[in-house]
Coordinates of C-alpha atoms in Angstrom, one line a residue:
Chain A
X217 CA -14.4 -40.7 8.2
X218 CA -17.8 -40.8 7.6
X219 CA -20.1 -37.4 7.6
X220 CA -22.0 -38.8 10.5
X221 CA -18.9 -38.6 12.8
X222 CA -18.0 -35.2 11.5
X223 CA -21.3 -34.0 12.3
X224 CA -21.1 -35.4 16.2
X225 CA -17.7 -34.0 16.7
X226 CA -18.8 -30.6 16.1
X227 CA -20.3 -30.1 19.0
X228 CA -18.6 -32.6 21.0
X229 CA -15.5 -31.3 23.2
X230 CA -15.4 -28.1 24.0
X231 CA -19.1 -27.1 22.9
X232 CA -18.0 -24.5 20.0
X233 CA -18.7 -25.3 16.5
X234 CA -16.1 -25.3 14.7
X235 CA -16.7 -26.4 11.7
X236 CA -19.9 -25.6 10.3
X237 CA -19.8 -22.8 7.2
X238 CA -20.6 -19.9 9.0
X239 CA -18.0 -20.0 12.0
X240 CA -15.4 -20.5 8.9
X241 CA -16.7 -17.6 6.9
X242 CA -16.7 -15.5 10.3
X243 CA -12.9 -16.6 11.1
X244 CA -11.8 -15.9 7.4
X245 CA -13.7 -12.2 7.5
X246 CA -11.9 -11.8 11.1
X247 CA -8.7 -12.7 9.8
X248 CA -8.8 -10.7 6.8
X249 CA -9.6 -7.7 8.6
X250 CA -7.0 -8.0 11.0
X251 CA -4.6 -8.2 8.0
X252 CA -5.9 -4.9 6.2
X253 CA -5.3 -3.1 9.3
X254 CA -2.5 -0.5 9.4
X255 CA -1.7 -1.7 13.1
X256 CA -2.6 -4.7 15.0
X257 CA -3.6 -3.0 18.1
X258 CA -5.2 0.4 18.3
X259 CA -4.3 3.4 20.5
X260 CA -7.0 5.6 20.3
X261 CA -5.3 8.3 22.7
X262 CA -2.7 8.5 19.9
X263 CA -4.9 8.4 17.1
X264 CA -7.1 11.5 18.7
X265 CA -4.0 13.7 19.5
X266 CA -5.0 17.0 18.3
X267 CA -2.2 18.1 15.7
X268 CA -1.7 22.1 15.9
X269 CA 0.6 24.3 13.8
X270 CA 3.4 26.5 15.7
X271 CA 2.1 29.5 17.1
X272 CA -1.7 28.0 16.8
X273 CA -3.8 28.6 19.8
X274 CA -4.8 25.4 21.9
X275 CA -7.6 27.2 23.7
X276 CA -10.7 28.0 22.4
X277 CA -10.8 31.5 22.9
X278 CA -10.2 33.8 20.1
X279 CA -7.6 36.5 20.2
X280 CA -5.0 35.0 22.5
X281 CA -2.2 33.5 20.4
X282 CA 0.5 31.7 22.0
X283 CA 3.4 32.1 19.7
X284 CA 5.9 32.1 22.3
X285 CA 4.1 29.7 24.7
X286 CA 7.0 26.8 24.6
X287 CA 5.4 23.4 25.2
X288 CA 7.4 21.1 27.5
X289 CA 9.5 18.5 26.4
X290 CA 7.9 15.6 26.6
X291 CA 4.6 16.8 25.5
X292 CA 1.7 14.1 25.2
X293 CA -1.4 16.4 24.6
X294 CA -0.5 17.5 20.9
X295 CA 1.4 17.4 18.1
X296 CA 3.2 20.5 16.8
X297 CA 4.4 20.9 13.4
X298 CA 6.0 24.0 11.9
X299 CA 9.2 25.5 13.0
X300 CA 9.6 28.5 15.0
X301 CA 12.4 29.9 12.6
X302 CA 10.9 28.9 9.3
X303 CA 7.2 29.4 10.2
X304 CA 4.8 27.2 8.5
X305 CA 4.3 27.5 4.6
X306 CA 0.9 27.7 4.4
X307 CA -2.2 29.8 5.4
X308 CA -3.7 27.7 8.2
X309 CA -7.4 28.8 7.1
X310 CA -10.1 28.1 9.6
X311 CA -11.7 25.8 6.8
X312 CA -8.5 23.7 6.6
X313 CA -8.7 23.2 10.1
X314 CA -12.1 22.0 10.1
X315 CA -11.0 19.7 7.2
X316 CA -8.3 18.5 9.1
X317 CA -10.7 17.7 12.4
X318 CA -13.2 15.6 10.1
X319 CA -13.1 12.1 11.5
X320 CA -14.6 9.7 8.6
X321 CA -14.0 6.3 8.0
X322 CA -13.3 4.9 4.7
X323 CA -17.1 3.0 4.4
X324 CA -18.5 6.5 4.8
X325 CA -16.8 8.3 2.1
X326 CA -17.2 5.4 -0.2
X327 CA -21.0 5.4 0.6
X328 CA -21.3 9.0 0.0
X329 CA -18.9 8.9 -3.2
X330 CA -21.5 5.9 -4.4
X331 CA -24.5 8.2 -3.7
X332 CA -22.8 11.2 -5.4
X333 CA -22.0 9.4 -8.6
X334 CA -25.6 7.8 -8.6
X335 CA -26.8 11.5 -8.8
X336 CA -24.6 12.6 -11.3
X337 CA -25.3 9.6 -13.7
X338 CA -28.9 10.4 -13.5
X339 CA -28.8 13.1 -15.6
X340 CA -26.7 11.4 -18.1
X341 CA -27.4 8.7 -20.2
X342 CA -24.3 6.4 -19.6
X343 CA -25.1 2.9 -19.1
X344 CA -21.5 1.8 -18.0
X345 CA -20.1 3.8 -15.3
X346 CA -16.7 2.4 -13.9
X347 CA -15.6 3.0 -10.7
X348 CA -13.7 1.6 -7.1
X349 CA -16.2 -1.1 -6.8
X350 CA -16.4 -2.3 -10.6
X351 CA -13.0 -2.8 -11.2
X352 CA -12.5 -6.1 -8.7
X353 CA -10.9 -8.6 -10.0
X354 CA -12.9 -11.8 -10.1
X355 CA -11.2 -14.9 -9.1
X356 CA -12.5 -16.9 -12.1
X357 CA -11.5 -16.3 -15.7
X358 CA -14.6 -16.5 -17.7
X359 CA -16.4 -19.6 -17.6
X360 CA -13.3 -21.3 -15.9
X361 CA -14.2 -22.2 -12.4
X362 CA -12.2 -20.8 -9.4
X363 CA -9.3 -22.6 -8.3
X364 CA -10.0 -24.5 -5.0
X365 CA -8.7 -22.7 -2.1
X366 CA -5.7 -24.5 -0.6
X367 CA -4.3 -24.6 3.1
X368 CA -1.2 -25.0 4.5
X369 CA -0.1 -26.5 7.6
X370 CA -0.5 -24.3 10.5
X371 CA 2.7 -25.6 12.3
X372 CA 5.5 -25.5 9.9
X373 CA 3.6 -24.5 6.3
X374 CA 3.7 -27.3 4.2
X375 CA 0.9 -28.4 2.6
X376 CA -2.5 -28.7 5.0
X377 CA -3.3 -32.3 4.3
X378 CA -5.2 -33.3 7.2
X379 CA -7.5 -31.1 9.5
X380 CA -7.7 -31.6 13.6
X381 CA -11.1 -32.8 14.3
X382 CA -11.5 -30.8 17.4
X383 CA -10.4 -27.2 16.1
X384 CA -10.4 -27.6 12.1
X385 CA -6.6 -26.3 11.8
X386 CA -4.6 -28.0 9.0
X387 CA -1.4 -30.3 9.6
X388 CA 0.9 -31.8 7.5
X389 CA 2.1 -35.0 9.2
X390 CA 2.2 -36.7 12.6
X391 CA 5.0 -34.6 13.8
X392 CA 3.0 -31.6 13.3
X393 CA -0.3 -33.0 14.7
X394 CA 1.3 -33.9 17.9
X395 CA 2.8 -30.2 18.2
X396 CA -0.4 -28.7 17.5
X397 CA -2.5 -31.2 19.9
X398 CA 0.2 -30.2 22.9
X399 CA -0.1 -26.4 22.8
X400 CA -2.0 -25.0 19.6
X401 CA -5.2 -26.5 19.4
X402 CA -7.8 -24.3 19.6
X403 CA -9.8 -26.7 21.7
X404 CA -7.8 -25.4 24.6
X405 CA -8.6 -21.6 24.0
X406 CA -12.5 -21.7 23.3
Chain B
X273 CA 9.2 28.6 -12.1
X274 CA 10.4 25.0 -10.6
X275 CA 8.1 22.4 -10.8
X276 CA 8.0 19.7 -8.0
X277 CA 6.8 16.5 -8.5
X278 CA 4.8 14.7 -5.6
X279 CA 4.1 10.8 -5.9
X280 CA 1.9 11.1 -3.0
X281 CA 1.5 7.4 -1.6
X282 CA 0.0 5.8 0.8
X283 CA 3.5 4.3 2.3
X284 CA 5.9 6.9 1.6
X285 CA 5.7 10.4 -0.5
X286 CA 8.4 10.5 -3.5
X287 CA 9.4 14.0 -3.9
X288 CA 11.6 16.0 -5.7
X289 CA 11.9 18.7 -8.2
X290 CA 12.0 18.5 -12.2
X291 CA 15.7 19.2 -12.1
X292 CA 16.5 16.3 -9.6
X293 CA 17.6 12.8 -10.8
X294 CA 15.9 11.0 -8.1
X295 CA 13.3 11.6 -5.5
X296 CA 13.6 11.8 -1.9
X297 CA 11.6 9.1 0.1
X298 CA 9.7 10.2 3.1
X299 CA 7.3 7.9 4.9
X300 CA 3.9 9.1 4.6
X301 CA 2.6 8.7 8.3
X302 CA 3.2 10.0 11.9
X303 CA 4.9 7.2 13.9
X304 CA 5.2 6.9 17.6
X305 CA 7.6 4.8 19.5
X306 CA 6.5 2.6 22.1
X307 CA 9.1 2.8 24.8
X308 CA 9.6 6.2 24.6
X309 CA 6.2 7.6 23.3
X310 CA 8.0 10.2 21.2
X311 CA 6.4 11.3 18.2
X312 CA 7.9 11.5 14.8
X313 CA 6.6 13.2 11.5
X314 CA 7.7 11.6 8.2
X315 CA 11.3 10.7 7.8
X316 CA 12.0 12.1 11.5
X317 CA 11.8 8.3 12.4
X318 CA 15.0 7.9 10.9
X319 CA 16.4 9.9 13.5
X320 CA 15.5 7.2 16.4
X321 CA 17.4 4.3 17.4
X322 CA 14.4 2.6 19.2
X323 CA 11.4 1.3 17.0
X324 CA 10.2 -1.3 18.6
X325 CA 6.5 -1.6 18.8
X326 CA 6.3 1.4 16.4
X327 CA 2.7 2.6 16.0
X328 CA 1.6 4.2 12.5
X329 CA -1.2 7.0 12.5
X330 CA -1.4 7.2 8.5
X331 CA -3.2 9.8 6.8
X332 CA -4.6 7.1 4.1
X333 CA -7.1 4.4 4.9
X334 CA -7.4 1.8 2.3
X335 CA -5.6 3.4 -0.2
X336 CA -7.4 6.8 -0.1
X337 CA -6.7 9.8 1.7
X338 CA -9.1 10.4 4.7
X339 CA -6.9 12.1 7.0
X340 CA -5.8 15.9 6.2
X341 CA -4.5 16.5 9.9
X342 CA -1.6 13.8 9.2
X343 CA -1.3 14.6 5.8
X344 CA -0.8 18.2 6.2
X345 CA 1.7 17.4 9.1
X346 CA 3.6 15.3 6.8
X347 CA 3.3 17.7 3.6
X348 CA 4.7 20.5 6.2
X349 CA 7.7 18.2 6.7
X350 CA 8.4 17.6 3.3
X351 CA 7.8 21.3 2.2
X352 CA 10.3 22.7 4.9
X353 CA 14.0 23.7 5.0
X354 CA 15.0 20.2 6.3
X355 CA 13.6 18.4 3.2
X356 CA 12.7 19.8 -0.2
X357 CA 12.7 23.7 0.6
X358 CA 9.7 24.5 -1.1
X359 CA 8.5 27.9 -1.6
X360 CA 4.5 26.8 -2.6
X361 CA 3.4 30.2 -4.1
X362 CA 6.4 30.1 -7.0
X363 CA 6.4 26.4 -7.3
X364 CA 4.4 24.4 -9.8
X365 CA 3.1 20.8 -8.5
X366 CA 2.4 17.6 -10.1
X367 CA 0.6 15.3 -7.6
X368 CA -0.6 11.7 -7.9
X369 CA -3.4 10.3 -6.4
X370 CA -5.4 6.5 -6.6
X371 CA -6.8 5.5 -9.5
X372 CA -10.9 6.6 -9.1
X373 CA -10.2 8.6 -6.3
X374 CA -13.0 9.9 -4.8
X375 CA -15.0 13.6 -6.0
X376 CA -14.7 14.4 -2.6
X377 CA -11.2 13.9 -1.8
X378 CA -10.1 15.3 -5.3
X379 CA -12.2 18.8 -4.3
X380 CA -10.4 18.6 -0.8
X381 CA -6.7 18.1 -2.6
X382 CA -7.6 21.1 -5.0
X383 CA -8.5 23.2 -2.1
X384 CA -5.6 22.2 0.1
X385 CA -3.3 22.9 -2.9
X386 CA -4.6 26.3 -4.1
X387 CA -6.0 27.8 -0.9
X388 CA -4.2 26.9 2.0
X389 CA -0.4 26.2 0.3
X390 CA -0.7 28.5 -2.7
X391 CA 0.7 26.5 -5.2
X392 CA 1.3 28.3 -8.5
X393 CA -0.6 25.8 -10.8
X394 CA -1.6 22.0 -10.2
X395 CA -1.4 18.7 -12.3
X396 CA -3.6 15.9 -10.3
X397 CA -3.3 12.7 -11.9
X398 CA -3.6 8.6 -10.9
X399 CA -0.3 7.6 -10.1
X400 CA -0.5 4.7 -12.9
X401 CA -0.8 7.7 -15.8
X402 CA 2.6 9.2 -14.5
X403 CA 4.1 5.7 -14.7
X404 CA 2.8 5.3 -18.2
X405 CA 4.7 8.7 -19.4
X406 CA 7.9 7.4 -18.1
X407 CA 7.3 3.5 -19.9
X408 CA 9.0 4.5 -23.4
X409 CA 12.2 4.9 -21.2
X410 CA 12.1 1.5 -19.7
X411 CA 10.3 -0.5 -22.5
X412 CA 12.0 0.7 -25.7
X413 CA 15.2 2.3 -23.5
X414 CA 15.1 5.7 -25.3
X415 CA 13.4 8.7 -24.0
X416 CA 10.5 8.9 -26.5
X417 CA 8.2 9.7 -24.0
X418 CA 4.7 7.6 -23.6
X419 CA 4.2 4.5 -25.8
X420 CA 1.1 4.4 -27.9
X421 CA -0.2 1.3 -26.1
X422 CA 0.4 0.3 -22.2
X423 CA -0.7 -1.8 -19.9
X424 CA 0.8 -0.5 -16.3
X425 CA 0.8 -2.9 -13.2
X426 CA 1.2 -0.9 -10.1
X427 CA 1.7 -2.6 -7.0
X428 CA 1.7 -0.5 -4.2
X429 CA 1.2 -0.6 -0.1
X430 CA -2.4 -1.1 -0.4
X431 CA -3.7 -2.8 -3.4
X432 CA -2.2 -3.7 -6.9
X433 CA -4.0 -2.0 -10.2
X434 CA -3.4 -3.2 -13.7
X435 CA -4.7 -0.2 -16.0
X436 CA -4.3 -0.1 -19.9
X437 CA -3.5 3.2 -21.6
X438 CA -4.0 3.9 -25.3
X439 CA -2.7 7.1 -27.1
X440 CA -2.5 8.6 -23.2
X441 CA -6.0 7.9 -22.1
X442 CA -7.0 5.0 -19.6
X443 CA -9.5 2.3 -21.0
X444 CA -11.8 2.4 -18.1
X445 CA -13.4 -0.8 -18.7
X446 CA -10.2 -2.5 -18.6
X447 CA -9.1 -1.1 -14.9
X448 CA -8.9 -4.5 -12.4
X449 CA -7.6 -4.2 -8.8
X450 CA -6.4 -6.4 -6.3
X451 CA -6.5 -5.6 -2.8
X452 CA -3.4 -7.2 -2.1
X453 CA -0.2 -4.8 -1.8
X454 CA 2.7 -4.2 0.4
X455 CA 0.8 -3.8 3.5
X456 CA -1.4 -7.1 3.4
X457 CA 2.0 -9.0 2.5
X458 CA 3.9 -7.6 5.6
X459 CA 0.2 -8.3 7.9
X460 CA 0.6 -11.9 6.6
X461 CA 4.2 -12.4 7.1
X462 CA 3.5 -10.9 10.8
X463 CA 0.6 -13.4 11.3
X464 CA 2.7 -16.2 10.1
X465 CA 5.8 -15.4 11.9
X466 CA 3.9 -14.6 15.2
X467 CA 2.1 -18.2 15.2
X468 CA 5.1 -20.3 14.3
X469 CA 8.0 -18.5 16.2
X470 CA 7.9 -15.1 18.1
X471 CA 5.0 -12.4 18.8
X472 CA 5.8 -9.8 15.8
X473 CA 2.3 -8.3 15.7
X474 CA 3.3 -5.0 17.0
X475 CA 6.4 -4.8 14.6
X476 CA 5.3 -3.3 11.5
X477 CA 8.2 -1.7 11.0
X478 CA 10.9 -4.7 11.5
X479 CA 8.8 -7.5 9.5
X480 CA 8.7 -5.0 6.7
X481 CA 12.4 -4.9 7.0
X482 CA 12.6 -8.8 7.2
X483 CA 10.2 -9.1 4.1
X484 CA 12.2 -6.4 1.8
X485 CA 15.6 -8.6 2.6
X486 CA 14.4 -12.1 2.6
X487 CA 11.2 -12.6 0.8
X488 CA 11.5 -13.5 -2.9
X489 CA 8.7 -14.8 -5.4
X490 CA 9.3 -18.4 -6.3
X491 CA 9.0 -19.5 -10.4
X492 CA 7.2 -22.9 -9.2
X493 CA 5.5 -22.4 -5.9
X494 CA 5.0 -26.4 -5.3
X495 CA 8.8 -27.2 -6.0
X496 CA 10.1 -24.9 -3.7
X497 CA 7.8 -25.9 -0.9
X498 CA 8.6 -29.4 -1.3
X499 CA 12.2 -28.6 -1.1
X500 CA 11.8 -26.6 1.9
X501 CA 9.9 -29.3 4.0
X502 CA 11.8 -30.6 6.9
X503 CA 13.5 -26.9 7.1
X504 CA 12.0 -25.9 10.6
X505 CA 14.3 -23.6 11.8
X506 CA 16.0 -23.0 8.3
X507 CA 19.3 -23.8 9.4
X508 CA 22.1 -22.4 6.9
X509 CA 23.8 -24.8 4.8
X510 CA 21.2 -27.9 5.8
X511 CA 18.6 -26.2 3.1
X512 CA 19.8 -23.2 0.4
X513 CA 16.2 -21.7 1.0
X514 CA 16.6 -21.3 4.7
X515 CA 17.6 -18.4 6.6
X516 CA 18.4 -16.8 10.0
X517 CA 17.2 -13.6 10.4
X518 CA 18.7 -11.9 13.9
X519 CA 16.1 -9.5 15.1
X520 CA 17.3 -6.0 16.4
X521 CA 18.4 -5.3 20.0
X522 CA 18.6 -1.3 19.1
X523 CA 22.3 -1.3 20.1
X524 CA 24.1 -2.9 17.2
X525 CA 21.6 -2.6 14.6
X526 CA 18.5 -0.9 14.2
X527 CA 16.5 -3.5 11.6
X528 CA 18.4 -6.5 12.5
X529 CA 20.4 -8.8 9.4
X530 CA 20.4 -11.8 8.0
X531 CA 23.0 -14.4 9.8
X532 CA 26.2 -14.2 7.5
X533 CA 25.6 -11.2 6.0
X534 CA 25.2 -8.5 8.7
X535 CA 28.4 -6.9 8.1
X536 CA 29.4 -4.2 11.0
X537 CA 26.5 -4.9 12.6
X538 CA 27.4 -9.0 12.9
X539 CA 30.8 -8.4 13.8
X540 CA 30.0 -6.6 16.7
X541 CA 27.4 -8.9 18.3
X542 CA 28.8 -10.4 21.2
X543 CA 25.3 -11.5 22.8
X544 CA 25.2 -15.3 21.6
X545 CA 21.3 -15.6 22.5
X546 CA 20.3 -12.9 20.3
X547 CA 16.6 -13.3 19.3
X548 CA 16.8 -15.2 15.9
X549 CA 14.0 -15.6 13.1
X550 CA 14.3 -19.2 11.4
X551 CA 12.7 -18.3 7.6
X552 CA 12.4 -21.1 5.2
X553 CA 9.1 -21.5 3.5
X554 CA 7.6 -18.3 4.6
X555 CA 10.4 -16.5 2.2
X556 CA 8.5 -17.6 -0.8
X557 CA 5.1 -18.4 0.8
X558 CA 4.4 -14.9 1.6
X559 CA 4.2 -13.5 -1.8
X560 CA 2.1 -15.9 -2.9
X561 CA -0.6 -13.8 -2.0
X562 CA -0.4 -11.8 -4.7
X563 CA -1.2 -14.7 -6.9
X564 CA -4.0 -16.3 -4.7
X565 CA -5.4 -14.1 -2.6
X566 CA -7.6 -16.7 -1.2
X567 CA -4.3 -17.5 1.0
X568 CA -5.2 -14.7 3.1
X569 CA -8.8 -14.7 2.7
X570 CA -9.9 -12.3 0.1
X571 CA -12.2 -13.5 -2.8
X572 CA -10.3 -12.0 -5.6
X573 CA -8.3 -13.0 -8.8
X574 CA -4.3 -12.8 -8.2
X575 CA -2.4 -10.0 -10.3
X576 CA -1.9 -12.6 -13.3
X577 CA -5.8 -12.9 -13.5
X578 CA -6.2 -9.1 -13.2
X579 CA -3.5 -8.8 -16.3
X580 CA -5.7 -11.5 -18.0
X581 CA -8.8 -9.7 -17.1
X582 CA -8.0 -6.4 -17.9
X583 CA -6.3 -7.1 -21.4
X584 CA -9.5 -9.0 -22.6
X585 CA -11.7 -6.4 -21.6
X586 CA -10.4 -4.3 -24.2
X587 CA -10.5 -3.7 -27.7
X588 CA -9.5 -7.2 -29.8
X589 CA -7.3 -5.2 -31.9
X590 CA -5.4 -3.6 -28.8
X591 CA -4.9 -7.1 -27.0
X592 CA -1.6 -8.2 -28.4
X593 CA 0.1 -4.9 -28.4
X594 CA -1.2 -4.3 -24.8
X595 CA 0.3 -8.0 -23.6
X596 CA 3.7 -6.8 -25.4
X597 CA 4.0 -3.6 -23.5
X598 CA 3.5 -4.4 -20.1
X599 CA 5.0 -2.1 -17.0
X600 CA 5.4 -3.1 -13.5
X601 CA 6.1 -0.7 -11.0
X602 CA 5.5 -0.3 -7.4
X603 CA 7.3 -0.9 -4.3
X604 CA 6.1 -4.5 -3.9
X605 CA 7.5 -5.0 -7.4
X606 CA 10.7 -4.8 -6.4
X607 CA 10.2 -8.3 -4.9
X608 CA 13.1 -10.8 -6.5
X609 CA 11.4 -13.2 -9.1
X610 CA 7.9 -11.2 -9.6
X611 CA 8.6 -10.1 -13.1
X612 CA 9.7 -13.7 -14.2
X613 CA 6.9 -15.2 -12.3
X614 CA 4.2 -12.7 -13.6
X615 CA 5.7 -13.3 -17.2
X616 CA 5.3 -17.2 -16.9
X617 CA 1.9 -17.0 -15.3
X618 CA 0.2 -14.6 -17.8
X619 CA 1.9 -16.3 -20.9
X620 CA 0.5 -19.5 -20.0
X621 CA -3.0 -17.7 -20.6
X622 CA -2.4 -15.6 -23.4
X623 CA -2.2 -16.6 -27.1
X624 CA -0.3 -13.0 -27.7
X625 CA 3.4 -12.9 -26.6
X626 CA 3.9 -11.3 -23.5
X627 CA 6.8 -8.9 -22.2
X628 CA 6.7 -7.4 -19.1
X629 CA 9.3 -4.6 -18.1
X630 CA 10.5 -3.4 -15.2
X631 CA 12.0 -0.2 -14.6
X632 CA 15.6 0.1 -12.4
X633 CA 13.9 1.0 -9.2
X634 CA 10.3 0.2 -9.3
X635 CA 9.8 2.5 -6.4
X636 CA 10.0 5.6 -8.3
X637 CA 8.9 4.6 -11.6
X638 CA 5.8 6.8 -11.5
X639 CA 7.9 9.8 -9.9
X640 CA 10.6 9.7 -13.2
X641 CA 7.4 10.0 -15.2
X642 CA 6.0 12.7 -13.9
X643 CA 9.6 14.1 -14.1
X644 CA 9.5 13.4 -17.6
X645 CA 6.0 15.2 -18.0
X646 CA 7.4 18.3 -16.2
X647 CA 10.2 18.3 -18.8
X648 CA 8.2 18.1 -21.5
X649 CA 9.1 14.7 -22.9
X650 CA 5.9 13.2 -23.6
X651 CA 5.7 12.5 -27.1
X652 CA 8.0 10.3 -29.3
X653 CA 9.1 11.7 -32.4
X654 CA 7.0 10.9 -35.4
X655 CA 4.1 9.9 -33.1
X656 CA 0.8 10.1 -34.6
X657 CA -1.3 11.1 -31.5
X658 CA -0.7 13.6 -28.7
X659 CA -1.3 12.8 -25.4
X660 CA -1.8 16.1 -23.3
X661 CA 1.3 18.7 -22.5
X662 CA 2.2 19.9 -19.2
X663 CA 0.6 23.5 -20.4
X664 CA -2.7 22.1 -21.4
X665 CA -2.8 19.6 -18.4
X666 CA -2.3 22.1 -15.5
X667 CA -4.9 23.9 -13.6
X668 CA -3.4 27.6 -12.3
X669 CA -4.5 29.1 -9.3
X670 CA -6.3 31.8 -11.3
X671 CA -8.4 29.2 -13.2
X672 CA -9.0 27.5 -10.1
X673 CA -10.5 30.6 -8.6
X674 CA -12.3 31.2 -11.6
X675 CA -13.6 27.9 -12.3
X676 CA -14.8 26.7 -8.6
X677 CA -14.1 23.5 -7.0
X678 CA -16.2 21.6 -9.0
X679 CA -15.4 22.5 -12.6
X680 CA -11.8 22.3 -11.6
X681 CA -12.2 18.7 -10.8
X682 CA -14.0 18.1 -13.9
X683 CA -11.0 19.9 -15.8
X684 CA -9.0 17.1 -14.6
X685 CA -11.2 14.0 -15.5
X686 CA -10.9 15.6 -19.1
X687 CA -7.7 14.1 -19.4
X688 CA -8.4 10.5 -17.9

């Protein structure tokens, strides 16, 4: 297939750009983000459920401990830790509760860490500092070029030798190609 | 005073006393079931029969402890009378942390340990360091403690770290990380299976069990890929690489089983149209991401490249010894065939003889090292070097209050 044909196909069917590098790069990034998450779908109502210690007051007014308050069985408004007979094996300080209430993302903490270490190393004469970001494994080894990225057939998983002209997904044989075109092709989606 | 060793991992906590033979494994998360909306802390999830659509609220993000509300809840469960029965005020604690842990997190761990739980003393160190202490037992077969030179490959839930150690100190310029771990492999398997067979994107718990039971690392990927061709559906008997995994229906089995290896659960199964997952090339294509992170879209080298880069970054005189003393630990290191594959890949790129050792239970590798540290078995006989003993390493509560949070963190940095 000549380059000219591929260029025309990019805009043809559903109007979407499936082949250009930016789109493929975006697809790669979104896919990686999805794979790195702990859960596929987020449940913000559960993530923000407060976790309180047994006997801790849920109201903001001081001086009202609720140690004999029995929470209903199917309680969905808080998560309670610590048992009534054993009690809590820790102090449950105010500072701890403040620390526990912090909702900082990994990106925030990483940024602050880089800031802090830059400040610390300003005073020292170290030229080489090693931290979380310096130890990433490069995809190449010295002067060797990076191995070519490989693809797999999106239907069966064998080597993805051919590419769908409409959506850019891979297939390995005519059998998989027809399976792809029937239901899986992204042209149906977008 | 009893010593409690807590290997605080992002998937599970391996916790036990120095007098125990092996630790207890407690999932390090708060989970909620989809249908019944019941909340379980840590290992209480094992009491639930319905684990479909299980949602995880984890204290860890990208392998670092960022959410203390969840972690306090799990630690409360771990120290309770039902699990480890710990009295913090009269216990010495050894806790693990990730490599290059952030200063803010280190300060918060120290604060929680000393001011909140009020432990008697603390040793806070990267998990790979603990594994290095236990390396002598795995590599040389004796209880000789930490070898002079060891390369630890720790493949965990969030990432894989390769760390060279010499005379009890890490060689920081030689540390390498690959952001592929157990969680990435499970997600990759979920994505692949959801695209080809059934939608399992919400079923991390079940797919994790499938990964642990069915996946293996191939020693020759393209040969096995060719052999598996045409095995769509993995019908047993037609191809030895394929198998069928019967998904759980929560009355007979909780996690499901492989057809033909189900035991009791299979015998009781009468429902003929149970959901079956046919697996063939997925079994060995998923773990390939460890060697080729480009498969999942990650622009990093594989663990074999990490090993070679780590060794090459070290002093020339150490390279041969490091290559001959490679220790493989971590949950994901338990994948069948990983040791042989890593051995052959690294040997192909190394002029030195490569020897990779794996403990019998890679999951508890770091914990066992922590136990040896607690029992004082850190130095082999006749050694000319002496890594730190617990007495020098630990920080007592009195010392913490005297030094304050910043200098307490610096105390542990001395031993890195």
